[in-house]
Amino acid sequence: MAATLSEGGCRRLLQLLLLSRRPGLPLRRAAAGLKLQHSRGTHSRSSTWDVHAFMPESAAFPQVRTYQELLEISVRDPDTFWGVLARERLRWVKPYQTVQDCDFSRGRVNWFLGGQLNVAVNCLDQHVHQSPDRVALIWERDEPGTEVKITYRELLETTCRLANTLKKYGVQKGDRVAIYMSVAPLAVAAMLACARIGAVHTVVFAGFSAISLVGRVNDAKCKAIITQNQGVRAGHIIELKRIVDEAVKSCPTVKHVFVAHRTDNKVHMGNLDIPLEKEMDKADPACDPEIMNSEDMLFMLYTSGSTGQPKGIVHTQAGYLLYASLTHKYVFDYKQGDIFCCVADIGWITGHSYVVYGPLCNGATTVLFESTPLYPNPGRYWEMVQRLKINQFYGAPTAIRLLLKYEDSWVKKYDRSTLRTLGSVGEPINHEAWEWFYKVVGENRCTLVDTWWQTETGGICISPRPSEEGAEIIPAMAMRPFFGIKPVILTEEGRLIQGEVSGALCIAQPWPGMARTIYGDHQRFIDTYFKTFPGYYFTGDGAHRSQEGYYQITGRMDDVINISGHRLGTAEIEDALAEHPDVPETAVIGFPHEIKGEAAFAFIVLKEDTAHTEPVIQEQLKSIVASKIAKYAVPDHVLVVKRLPKTRSGKIMRRLLRKVITDESGDLGDTTTLDDPTVVTEILEAFQKYKQDKSAM
Ligand code: PRX
């Protein structure tokens, strides 16, 4: 496919490219042959190692000699550090004037004010200009061995056609567009098409139910939905269009549904529906990029909190893109020509930052993984690594825990010699999984990074790399802050504590990738992240800092649980369970699960006069959760109790329930505030009986 640019498009593109670099800033290019040795357990330093070769942009700080000094300047003088990085790494239409204007007390976060750019130009046009035939995407389809490669030129053309189609149907700058698709090039093009015309995308994970989709589409007041006729996963068909049909009945703001075709199967097309590829064939293959201000919205992504409905986390243009691309390059040691593979779904932040925006901004070849780790067999990932010659592999601990149960031969029979960096994300990685990933998959020679971050942080904040050359990596530990990140630990009372300690993990100063607001509810943004510990961004996680200053994440401090790396509020599950007319009260607790990391355990109270048996209600409740949220949210266990343990003021004592199910009932702690202490015996008895009935527990 040849991309032809209109005259206006050519002019605009030229203008964008010409304005991209600030002239006159000397850059020392990386010395040939210099390579960071990413070995584990060593502190050796090579005399040839050069921090300016490691990060060419750091030539702007000639006084900086070592990695440590570079890290220090990024924290001590963020305006200079981020100012240089933004100027050098992004292509601007108009340079920014102010590096940052932030005030945590008001939840005000602004970066690169006065600057103008287009994210799609940064991710596509600049690379098309330099190397149009470089492969941008490798679509690893569900059926192994049927991958599709798409060059930067092709992706730009596809993006432009899709952008023009959206425009033709009235989607304009600032409009919100929901994307409900499985991992596919058209899904990436849809995200970039929105970015190109200044529309705001909200990708909804294709495993979410129709009701979840409605909630997100209505909260965002989306004008359009882009979907597929069907999805394909592990050989199964997912009826995406049918779910959208059900959802749009309750989405008054949606004017059009664009339907792409993943399978040849016909689906019902109604009044709102537009066949996407057919329209794209007719559309102009060039589309002038909208000029966006640094702080215009790029996308919103819904994520769970401890209370209420999922919140639409807002990310903006320049700061997010810079942070995603910089972390992609330095955490994973990405070098031009590498094949980068993050197996996350684009419906999560990991997919946004490390399947799409980070790699594409860096001109990388990024793999889109449509399948699952076990399809068609447990060798899927590693056969793909061999076939596609993958250099960086980034995945979730839950998949690693699942795979290590199988014979190592599923890994060893495939050539993994191209792999250099392995990454883990989304939940704590246990030692067994870390060791297996490092030794069996990485052959004791790849760098393995446990990366900590969140939807709200936009990109990786704590990770063993980057670091000084050869610095040690401690298994199952995120360890070191990224450039510009200043983690701190506070006591519950809000006291900042130094040295080796455990407490609430906060970040003391703004960084460009952080979220800007919660869509439509800035007060909730302030209350959630900046109120608990005034002056700090509160992550919601606890952490331990070692004597050496390394960070280990200890888990959420709120009622958010993490099922197979998917974040979920227990309150959301409780809200869904409460839909059942015979269930007046519920309490959902997260408990450790061998594969999923955590799973949900629901305690429920039944109405006395219910006409159904307990097993019937338990099944009904599970299907309510699947249809209100998603299948992965369904509690593994639903236990009927007569009452829930409550304080005299009526608050459910979840701590007590957690102790019951984790077999710590010998040490229930202070129960004096319980309204009626006999409830404990009642619940323990019910739990023991349940365990006996389900001998599997
Ligand atoms: O509790 C932390 C956990 O996942 C939460 C963020 O979830 P989400 O916004 O969905 O983003 C996931 C992908 C970035 C965090 O608050 N988490 C994430 N990474 C790690 C982790 N917990 C332990 N170790 C990690 N490496």
XYZ file of C-alpha atoms and ligand atoms in Angstrom:
723
model
C 0.000 0.000 0.000
C 1.473 3.321 -0.970
C 0.622 6.321 1.157
C -0.190 9.288 -0.994
C -0.334 12.625 0.697
C -2.542 15.457 -0.391
C -0.831 18.761 -1.118
C -2.125 20.244 2.110
C -1.109 17.121 3.999
C 2.403 17.322 2.539
C 2.762 20.911 3.566
C 1.501 20.203 7.049
C 3.739 17.174 7.450
C 6.770 19.118 6.285
C 5.922 21.873 8.688
C 5.622 19.382 11.531
C 8.904 17.723 10.714
C 10.761 20.981 10.265
C 9.589 22.300 13.556
C 10.402 19.090 15.301
C 13.883 19.690 16.654
C 15.164 22.737 18.335
C 18.199 23.628 16.293
C 21.593 24.154 17.749
C 21.532 21.756 20.655
C 24.560 19.501 20.339
C 23.903 15.826 20.746
C 26.634 13.361 21.391
C 25.614 10.224 19.601
C 25.992 6.824 21.169
C 29.488 5.488 20.644
C 29.509 2.454 18.417
C 29.669 -0.889 20.122
C 28.938 0.410 23.591
C 26.391 -1.726 25.285
C 25.083 -1.861 28.785
C 25.869 -5.161 30.396
C 22.681 -6.079 32.108
C 23.902 -8.848 34.323
C 22.496 -9.935 37.616
C 24.250 -9.897 40.917
C 27.304 -7.930 39.853
C 28.462 -4.437 40.583
C 31.191 -4.329 37.996
C 31.718 -1.115 36.124
C 33.242 -0.895 32.717
C 35.671 1.959 32.258
C 34.301 2.541 28.754
C 30.759 3.091 29.954
C 29.602 6.557 29.105
C 26.434 8.066 30.496
C 26.122 10.405 27.515
C 26.264 7.464 25.142
C 23.682 5.707 27.271
C 21.306 8.682 26.997
C 22.397 10.981 24.145
C 20.068 13.755 25.315
C 22.054 13.986 28.546
C 24.786 15.747 26.587
C 22.774 18.821 27.505
C 24.060 18.303 31.052
C 27.836 18.245 30.454
C 28.503 18.303 34.180
C 26.812 14.911 34.544
C 29.347 12.081 34.497
C 27.636 9.054 36.005
C 24.264 7.383 35.884
C 23.685 8.349 39.510
C 24.278 12.005 38.691
C 21.849 11.791 35.783
C 19.194 10.273 38.041
C 19.829 12.939 40.649
C 19.497 15.799 38.207
C 16.217 14.353 36.931
C 14.796 14.619 40.450
C 16.571 17.739 41.663
C 16.035 19.781 38.526
C 13.037 18.231 36.765
C 12.370 21.310 34.662
C 15.773 21.130 33.021
C 15.746 17.348 32.715
C 12.241 16.982 31.279
C 12.595 20.176 29.280
C 15.570 18.780 27.391
C 14.011 15.351 26.955
C 10.755 16.773 25.610
C 12.536 19.051 23.193
C 14.793 16.304 21.885
C 12.517 13.293 21.819
C 9.200 14.700 20.628
C 8.347 16.308 17.316
C 6.679 19.625 18.039
C 4.576 21.885 15.846
C 5.235 24.678 18.301
C 7.780 24.433 21.106
C 6.494 24.590 24.672
C 7.213 27.630 26.824
C 6.722 26.328 30.344
C 8.011 22.912 31.366
C 5.543 22.389 34.188
C 2.897 24.044 36.256
C 1.832 21.630 38.967
C 0.277 21.880 42.388
C -0.597 18.614 44.107
C -2.841 20.349 46.653
C -5.221 21.236 43.836
C -4.554 18.149 41.784
C -3.121 20.463 39.128
C -0.721 18.754 36.741
C 0.388 20.530 33.562
C 3.434 19.843 31.449
C 4.962 21.520 28.431
C 2.519 24.406 28.346
C 2.349 26.432 25.172
C 3.601 23.486 23.138
C 1.680 22.000 20.227
C 2.077 18.632 18.588
C 0.223 15.628 17.244
C 0.754 12.229 18.854
C -0.014 10.275 15.660
C 2.624 12.298 13.797
C 5.115 11.368 16.509
C 4.144 7.703 16.313
C 3.836 7.416 12.536
C 4.754 10.237 10.186
C 8.216 10.839 11.589
C 9.117 7.176 11.014
C 7.443 7.021 7.599
C 9.591 9.965 6.662
C 12.780 8.126 7.687
C 12.067 4.458 7.009
C 8.612 3.834 5.563
C 9.111 0.111 5.097
C 10.139 -0.626 8.657
C 7.653 -3.005 10.247
C 5.553 -1.190 12.836
C 3.229 -3.990 13.920
C 3.456 -7.734 13.908
C -0.030 -9.008 14.522
C 0.364 -12.369 16.219
C -3.083 -13.687 15.443
C -4.820 -16.288 17.555
C -3.963 -18.961 14.990
C -0.201 -19.571 15.426
C 1.968 -19.072 12.364
C -0.437 -16.676 10.660
C 1.162 -13.415 11.768
C 0.643 -10.286 9.704
C 3.287 -7.586 9.362
C 2.359 -3.953 8.841
C 4.902 -1.303 7.912
C 4.917 2.239 9.214
C 3.751 3.455 5.812
C 0.826 1.037 5.827
C -0.103 1.873 9.397
C -0.083 5.577 8.606
C -2.321 5.049 5.604
C -4.716 2.826 7.535
C -4.803 5.337 10.370
C -5.544 8.201 7.983
C -8.326 6.295 6.228
C -9.868 5.462 9.577
C -9.460 9.045 10.759
C -11.187 10.356 7.622
C -14.009 7.863 8.115
C -14.543 9.089 11.669
C -14.535 12.664 10.425
C -17.014 11.871 7.660
C -19.451 10.663 10.292
C -19.068 13.761 12.382
C -16.439 12.819 14.938
C -14.534 15.964 15.817
C -11.702 17.166 17.991
C -12.593 16.650 21.654
C -15.303 14.026 20.988
C -14.995 10.769 22.893
C -14.857 7.485 21.015
C -15.073 4.057 22.656
C -12.973 1.252 21.189
C -14.283 -2.211 22.033
C -12.020 -4.534 20.073
C -9.627 -7.357 20.628
C -5.935 -6.869 19.893
C -5.619 -6.089 16.188
C -3.933 -3.590 13.852
C -7.256 -1.854 13.278
C -7.606 -1.324 17.008
C -4.202 0.366 17.060
C -5.148 2.385 13.972
C -8.386 3.380 15.726
C -6.449 4.725 18.716
C -4.049 6.607 16.449
C -6.876 7.861 14.217
C -8.498 9.436 17.269
C -5.155 10.968 18.208
C -4.744 12.278 14.678
C -8.047 14.143 14.626
C -7.930 15.142 18.284
C -10.734 12.837 19.413
C -10.353 11.174 22.806
C -10.376 7.405 22.837
C -11.494 5.215 25.635
C -10.571 1.613 25.013
C -12.826 -0.816 26.836
C -11.295 -4.253 27.402
C -13.152 -6.674 25.138
C -13.766 -9.026 28.080
C -16.044 -6.514 29.781
C -19.778 -7.134 29.740
C -22.399 -5.020 27.948
C -23.351 -3.371 31.241
C -19.737 -2.400 31.942
C -19.484 -1.015 28.422
C -22.643 1.042 28.949
C -21.260 2.499 32.177
C -18.058 3.636 30.504
C -19.637 4.891 27.268
C -22.223 6.917 29.167
C -19.773 8.351 31.661
C -17.537 9.471 28.785
C -20.550 10.532 26.661
C -19.043 8.779 23.672
C -20.228 9.823 20.239
C -19.150 6.621 18.551
C -18.050 3.076 19.250
C -15.530 1.204 17.124
C -15.855 -2.556 17.390
C -15.441 -5.835 15.504
C -18.038 -8.235 14.208
C -16.443 -10.895 16.392
C -13.285 -11.476 18.350
C -11.218 -14.658 18.299
C -9.395 -15.933 21.350
C -7.965 -19.386 22.044
C -10.012 -20.729 19.158
C -13.265 -19.321 20.515
C -15.452 -16.674 18.987
C -16.336 -13.654 21.123
C -19.526 -11.940 19.994
C -18.298 -8.386 20.307
C -20.858 -6.806 17.987
C -23.712 -8.552 19.752
C -22.481 -7.147 23.081
C -22.281 -3.676 21.553
C -25.828 -4.074 20.148
C -27.060 -4.804 23.624
C -25.087 -1.925 25.108
C -26.024 0.840 22.646
C -29.692 0.462 23.505
C -28.747 2.244 26.737
C -26.213 4.689 25.296
C -28.084 7.761 24.058
C -24.962 9.717 23.064
C -23.734 7.105 20.567
C -24.507 8.166 17.017
C -22.511 5.559 15.108
C -21.040 2.109 15.591
C -18.125 1.313 13.261
C -17.828 -2.422 12.709
C -14.521 -3.973 11.630
C -14.334 -7.578 10.493
C -12.122 -10.056 12.271
C -13.999 -13.093 10.949
C -15.969 -13.794 7.783
C -19.145 -14.365 9.749
C -22.026 -12.028 9.056
C -23.499 -10.062 11.947
C -26.676 -8.050 12.122
C -26.135 -4.478 10.937
C -28.615 -1.931 12.304
C -29.290 1.774 11.828
C -26.262 2.990 13.725
C -23.852 0.514 12.180
C -21.202 1.349 9.594
C -19.024 -1.334 7.964
C -15.591 0.038 8.771
C -13.339 -1.461 6.096
C -15.818 -0.640 3.331
C -15.871 3.010 4.395
C -12.105 3.091 4.781
C -11.656 1.829 1.212
C -13.523 4.899 0.018
C -11.680 7.313 2.317
C -8.711 9.534 1.494
C -5.440 7.813 2.513
C -4.055 11.069 3.891
C -5.414 13.068 6.773
C -4.077 16.341 8.083
C -3.161 15.973 11.720
C -5.022 18.180 14.147
C -2.678 20.469 16.022
C -3.073 19.702 19.703
C -1.995 21.536 22.828
C 0.240 19.555 25.163
C -2.502 19.361 27.763
C -5.418 18.440 25.489
C -6.845 15.049 26.351
C -5.346 12.091 24.495
C -7.311 9.272 26.066
C -9.189 8.159 29.094
C -9.073 4.707 30.542
C -11.420 3.398 33.189
C -9.958 1.727 36.215
C -11.246 0.512 39.545
C -10.993 2.287 42.835
C -11.898 1.253 46.337
C -15.340 2.815 46.167
C -18.066 3.312 43.618
C -17.923 3.124 39.865
C -14.742 2.787 37.804
C -13.126 6.144 37.182
C -12.069 7.557 33.831
C -8.377 8.299 34.251
C -7.376 11.079 31.881
C -4.022 11.241 30.104
C -2.959 14.101 27.889
C -0.700 14.450 24.873
C 2.927 15.448 25.284
C 3.766 14.394 28.829
C 2.203 10.959 28.468
C 3.883 10.264 25.145
C 7.289 11.379 26.368
C 7.038 9.262 29.507
C 5.757 6.153 27.691
C 8.480 6.341 25.066
C 11.307 7.094 27.488
C 10.387 4.268 29.860
C 9.958 1.904 26.907
C 13.452 2.666 25.701
C 15.327 2.644 28.993
C 13.537 0.058 31.111
C 13.650 -2.560 28.368
C 16.964 -1.525 26.803
C 15.156 -1.129 23.489
C 17.484 -0.597 20.529
C 16.441 0.292 17.020
C 15.725 -2.857 15.035
C 14.580 -4.840 18.084
C 11.318 -6.754 18.016
C 9.449 -5.722 21.152
C 6.646 -7.850 22.527
C 4.290 -6.870 25.310
C 1.536 -9.482 25.510
C -0.921 -7.220 27.346
C -4.322 -6.472 25.881
C -4.761 -2.956 24.512
C -7.741 -2.612 26.861
C -5.359 -1.997 29.777
C -2.831 0.754 30.391
C 0.032 -1.679 29.743
C -1.294 -2.141 26.223
C -1.604 1.620 25.727
C 1.903 2.481 26.908
C 3.919 -0.586 25.864
C 2.067 -2.099 22.918
C 1.086 1.151 21.225
C 2.364 4.585 22.256
C 5.814 3.921 23.754
C 7.091 1.523 21.065
C 5.567 3.408 18.126
C 6.916 6.747 19.298
C 10.335 5.066 19.370
C 9.891 3.663 15.863
C 9.939 0.106 17.177
C 8.444 -3.058 15.779
C 5.781 -3.990 18.304
C 3.991 -7.320 18.541
C 0.204 -7.418 18.985
C -0.644 -10.643 20.778
C -4.215 -11.751 20.171
C -4.110 -15.166 21.805
C -3.557 -16.711 25.242
C -0.514 -18.363 26.869
C -1.998 -21.854 26.626
C -3.303 -21.799 23.069
C -2.833 -24.135 21.318
C -0.413 -25.415 23.957
C 1.819 -24.111 26.790
C 4.635 -23.447 24.321
C 2.754 -20.601 22.611
C 4.784 -17.673 23.947
C 8.153 -19.297 23.311
C 7.295 -20.647 19.884
C 6.278 -17.079 19.046
C 9.561 -15.738 20.468
C 11.463 -18.121 18.175
C 9.330 -17.453 15.093
C 9.251 -13.664 15.431
C 12.785 -13.348 16.884
C 11.579 -11.326 19.837
C 14.155 -9.323 21.811
C 12.048 -8.047 24.710
C 9.183 -9.962 26.258
C 6.869 -8.226 28.751
C 4.100 -10.170 30.479
C 2.146 -10.791 33.656
C 3.103 -12.974 36.628
C -0.239 -14.782 36.439
C 0.716 -16.246 33.046
C 4.176 -17.191 34.305
C 2.657 -18.968 37.313
C 0.357 -20.839 34.989
C 3.124 -21.873 32.604
C 5.628 -23.036 35.180
C 3.223 -25.835 36.085
C 3.985 -27.467 32.758
C 7.147 -29.274 31.683
C 10.135 -27.004 31.024
C 10.439 -28.701 27.651
C 7.579 -26.466 26.476
C 10.030 -23.622 26.809
C 13.326 -25.277 26.035
C 12.383 -26.743 22.703
C 12.215 -23.257 21.213
C 15.156 -20.999 20.444
C 15.062 -18.005 22.764
C 18.502 -16.692 21.987
C 17.121 -13.401 20.639
C 15.663 -12.492 24.044
C 17.592 -9.848 26.004
C 15.064 -8.368 28.414
C 12.148 -9.965 30.217
C 9.585 -7.891 32.073
C 6.849 -8.510 34.596
C 3.950 -6.191 35.366
C 0.611 -5.730 37.016
C 0.901 -7.606 40.290
C 3.554 -8.895 42.643
C 5.703 -11.614 41.118
C 6.449 -14.384 43.613
C 9.942 -15.827 43.914
C 9.119 -19.145 42.255
C 7.713 -17.392 39.192
C 10.608 -14.918 39.057
C 13.218 -17.694 39.245
C 11.486 -19.773 36.577
C 11.115 -16.803 34.271
C 14.762 -15.849 34.819
C 16.340 -19.303 34.696
C 14.160 -21.362 32.382
C 12.859 -18.718 29.958
C 15.793 -16.308 30.198
C 18.488 -18.976 30.451
C 20.075 -17.092 33.378
C 21.322 -14.472 30.958
C 18.449 -12.103 30.203
C 17.735 -9.077 32.330
C 14.451 -9.581 34.198
C 12.685 -6.423 35.326
C 9.794 -6.421 37.771
C 8.098 -3.157 36.849
C 5.754 -1.303 39.187
C 3.305 1.281 37.932
C -0.421 2.021 37.547
C -3.039 3.280 35.104
C -2.620 6.618 36.845
C 1.155 6.807 36.475
C 1.054 6.448 32.673
C 4.293 4.481 32.591
C 6.748 2.491 34.675
C 7.835 4.278 37.857
C 9.879 1.685 39.733
C 11.977 -0.950 38.003
C 15.460 -2.454 38.342
C 16.416 -0.878 35.012
C 17.582 1.568 33.946
C 20.442 1.683 36.390
C 24.174 1.948 36.491
C 25.813 -0.548 34.258
C 25.828 -4.026 35.756
C 23.992 -3.006 38.921
C 22.485 -5.931 40.786
C 18.909 -7.061 40.345
C 17.245 -8.566 43.367
C 14.664 -11.215 42.415
C 10.990 -10.246 42.639
C 11.682 -6.635 43.511
C 10.922 -3.469 41.546
C 13.847 -1.758 43.270
C 14.758 1.545 41.630
C 12.856 4.703 40.725
C 12.836 5.796 37.092
C 14.180 9.212 36.073
C 12.258 12.022 37.701
C 10.428 9.749 40.142
C 10.847 10.481 43.832
C 9.194 7.709 45.827
C 8.681 8.275 49.523
C 7.214 6.186 52.310
C 4.829 7.613 54.868
C 3.305 6.262 58.048
C -0.464 5.926 58.241
C -0.468 9.213 60.161
C 1.275 10.917 57.256
C 4.794 11.142 58.664
C 7.592 10.897 56.122
C 10.018 8.184 57.148
C 13.569 7.630 55.966
C 15.731 4.530 55.817
C 14.611 0.934 55.913
C 10.886 0.953 56.524
C 7.433 -0.165 55.384
C 4.487 2.149 54.832
C 2.343 3.938 52.272
C 4.030 4.406 48.910
C 3.719 7.975 47.668
C 5.477 9.981 44.999
C 6.758 13.348 46.110
C 6.847 15.313 42.899
C 5.075 15.357 39.545
C 6.327 13.587 36.437
C 5.090 14.083 32.858
C 3.289 10.731 32.516
C 0.978 11.071 35.485
C -2.795 11.281 35.151
C -4.329 14.738 34.935
C -7.796 14.172 36.331
C -10.719 11.792 36.623
C -13.037 12.552 33.763
C -15.922 14.702 34.938
C -14.909 14.572 38.603
C -11.776 16.512 39.431
C -12.689 16.586 43.109
C -12.606 12.794 43.198
C -9.132 12.996 41.638
C -7.967 15.304 44.436
C -9.669 13.262 47.139
C -8.328 9.925 45.916
C -4.725 10.792 45.233
C -3.769 13.981 47.048
C -5.874 14.231 50.225
C -4.666 11.267 52.288
C -1.101 12.566 52.388
C -1.134 16.289 51.556
C 1.674 17.304 49.232
C 2.140 13.779 47.852
C 0.615 11.561 45.188
C -0.703 8.511 47.066
C -0.453 5.337 45.028
C -2.810 3.208 47.127
C 0.005 0.657 47.486
C 2.159 -0.210 50.427
C 5.891 -0.690 50.017
C 8.998 -1.687 51.893
C 12.233 0.200 51.369
C 15.405 -1.731 52.087
C 18.593 -0.432 53.678
C 20.037 0.034 50.219
C 17.052 2.174 49.248
C 15.349 -0.451 47.057
C 11.560 -0.608 46.896
C 9.440 -3.708 47.232
C 5.706 -3.381 46.665
C 3.729 -5.058 49.443
C 0.236 -4.709 47.943
C -2.811 -2.471 47.964
C -3.725 -0.613 51.110
C -7.336 -0.124 50.041
C -10.176 -2.410 48.990
C -8.814 -2.933 45.520
C -7.883 -6.467 44.558
C -5.852 -7.780 41.674
C -7.209 -10.843 39.887
C -4.804 -12.187 37.265
C -3.299 -8.722 37.026
C -6.738 -7.139 36.519
C -7.555 -4.446 39.015
C -10.964 -4.574 40.633
C -12.670 -2.868 43.554
C -14.338 -5.256 45.986
C -17.102 -2.630 46.192
C -17.831 -3.133 42.491
C -18.375 -6.845 43.014
C -20.508 -6.129 46.080
C -22.625 -3.687 44.077
C -23.196 -6.359 41.445
C -24.112 -9.010 44.038
C -26.548 -6.597 45.657
C -28.621 -6.720 42.462
C -29.971 -10.075 43.583
C -33.334 -9.513 45.240
C -32.722 -12.213 47.848
C -29.314 -10.931 48.947
C -29.563 -7.931 51.270
C -25.926 -7.878 52.390
C -22.562 -8.882 51.014
C -18.867 -8.466 51.734
C -16.180 -9.344 49.205
C -12.601 -10.029 50.225
C -9.516 -10.737 48.149
C -7.572 -13.853 49.078
C -4.313 -15.334 47.772
C -4.699 -17.602 44.750
C -1.929 -19.813 43.391
C -2.328 -18.807 39.731
C -4.446 -15.664 39.702
C -2.471 -13.959 42.453
C -5.703 -12.960 44.134
C -9.277 -14.146 43.839
C -12.555 -12.870 45.228
C -14.347 -14.497 48.150
C -17.925 -13.336 48.708
C -19.764 -13.552 52.012
C -23.499 -13.162 51.529
C -26.532 -12.904 53.758
C -29.811 -14.271 52.414
C -33.317 -13.067 53.012
C -35.093 -15.423 55.344
C -38.030 -16.074 53.051
C -36.060 -16.834 49.905
C -37.644 -19.436 47.667
C -34.340 -20.636 46.170
C -31.813 -23.084 47.500
C -28.314 -21.870 48.362
C -26.601 -23.516 45.348
C -29.102 -21.903 42.992
C -28.501 -18.471 44.480
C -24.739 -18.976 44.411
C -24.889 -19.725 40.685
C -27.255 -16.812 40.042
C -24.849 -14.489 41.837
C -21.912 -15.644 39.754
C -23.766 -15.011 36.538
C -24.863 -11.565 37.762
C -21.218 -10.608 38.335
C -20.197 -11.948 34.905
C -22.915 -9.959 33.196
C -22.534 -6.785 35.249
C -18.727 -6.662 35.193
C -16.755 -9.425 33.457
C -16.066 -13.124 33.806
C -12.759 -12.615 35.557
C -14.553 -10.727 38.365
C -16.706 -13.715 39.360
C -15.917 -14.739 42.958
C -14.316 -18.163 43.303
C -16.291 -18.718 46.468
C -19.693 -17.557 47.652
C -20.365 -18.391 51.288
C -23.784 -17.921 52.859
C -23.639 -16.601 56.435
C -26.382 -15.539 58.807
C -24.813 -12.159 59.587
C -21.736 -10.160 58.712
C -19.355 -8.995 61.445
C -20.044 -5.331 62.090
C -18.820 -2.656 64.427
C -21.300 -0.861 66.633
C -21.408 1.926 64.099
C -22.432 -0.590 61.431
C -19.140 -0.919 59.518
C -18.325 -4.375 58.180
C -15.088 -5.689 59.703
C -13.427 -7.016 56.577
C -10.145 -7.542 58.378
C -11.875 -10.255 60.371
C -13.340 -11.943 57.315
C -9.905 -11.922 55.686
C -8.419 -13.646 58.707
C -11.123 -16.299 58.602
C -10.490 -17.275 54.997
C -6.711 -17.118 55.219
C -6.785 -19.485 58.187
C -5.551 -16.898 60.633
C -8.596 -17.188 62.841
C -6.359 -18.056 65.811
C -5.292 -14.414 65.790
C -8.338 -12.307 65.090
C -6.904 -9.204 66.721
C -9.071 -6.685 68.493
C -12.714 -7.750 68.302
C -13.986 -5.539 71.105
C -15.564 -3.082 68.695
C -17.795 -5.823 67.264
C -21.470 -5.268 67.743
C -21.963 -8.917 68.689
C -18.793 -11.021 69.110
C -20.711 -14.317 68.723
C -20.902 -13.604 65.012
C -17.266 -14.718 64.710
C -17.993 -18.257 65.849
C -20.964 -18.371 63.512
C -18.850 -17.371 60.502
C -15.994 -19.693 61.426
C -18.414 -22.603 61.614
C -19.974 -21.740 58.286
C -16.524 -21.472 56.710
C -15.345 -24.824 58.162
C -18.440 -26.523 56.834
C -17.989 -24.887 53.428
C -14.374 -26.068 53.341
C -15.400 -29.610 54.154
C -18.043 -29.576 51.439
C -15.524 -28.199 48.950
C -12.580 -30.335 49.912
C -10.601 -28.607 47.151
C -10.072 -25.437 49.197
O -1.153 -2.703 43.236
C -0.297 -2.351 42.189
C -0.333 -3.434 41.127
O -1.281 -3.032 40.158
C -1.844 -1.762 40.524
C -2.105 -0.950 39.300
O -3.037 -1.592 38.481
P -3.418 -1.009 37.058
O -3.735 0.419 37.195
O -4.438 -1.899 36.489
O -2.083 -1.102 36.243
C -1.502 -2.349 36.038
C -0.387 -2.255 35.041
C 0.575 -1.185 35.260
C -0.814 -1.149 41.442
O -1.377 -0.163 42.271
N 0.989 -3.587 40.493
C 1.356 -3.170 39.272
N 2.625 -3.554 39.011
C 3.071 -4.212 40.101
C 2.026 -4.231 41.058
N 2.172 -4.815 42.258
C 3.360 -5.386 42.539
N 4.402 -5.409 41.681
C 4.310 -4.842 40.464
N 5.328 -4.898 39.619
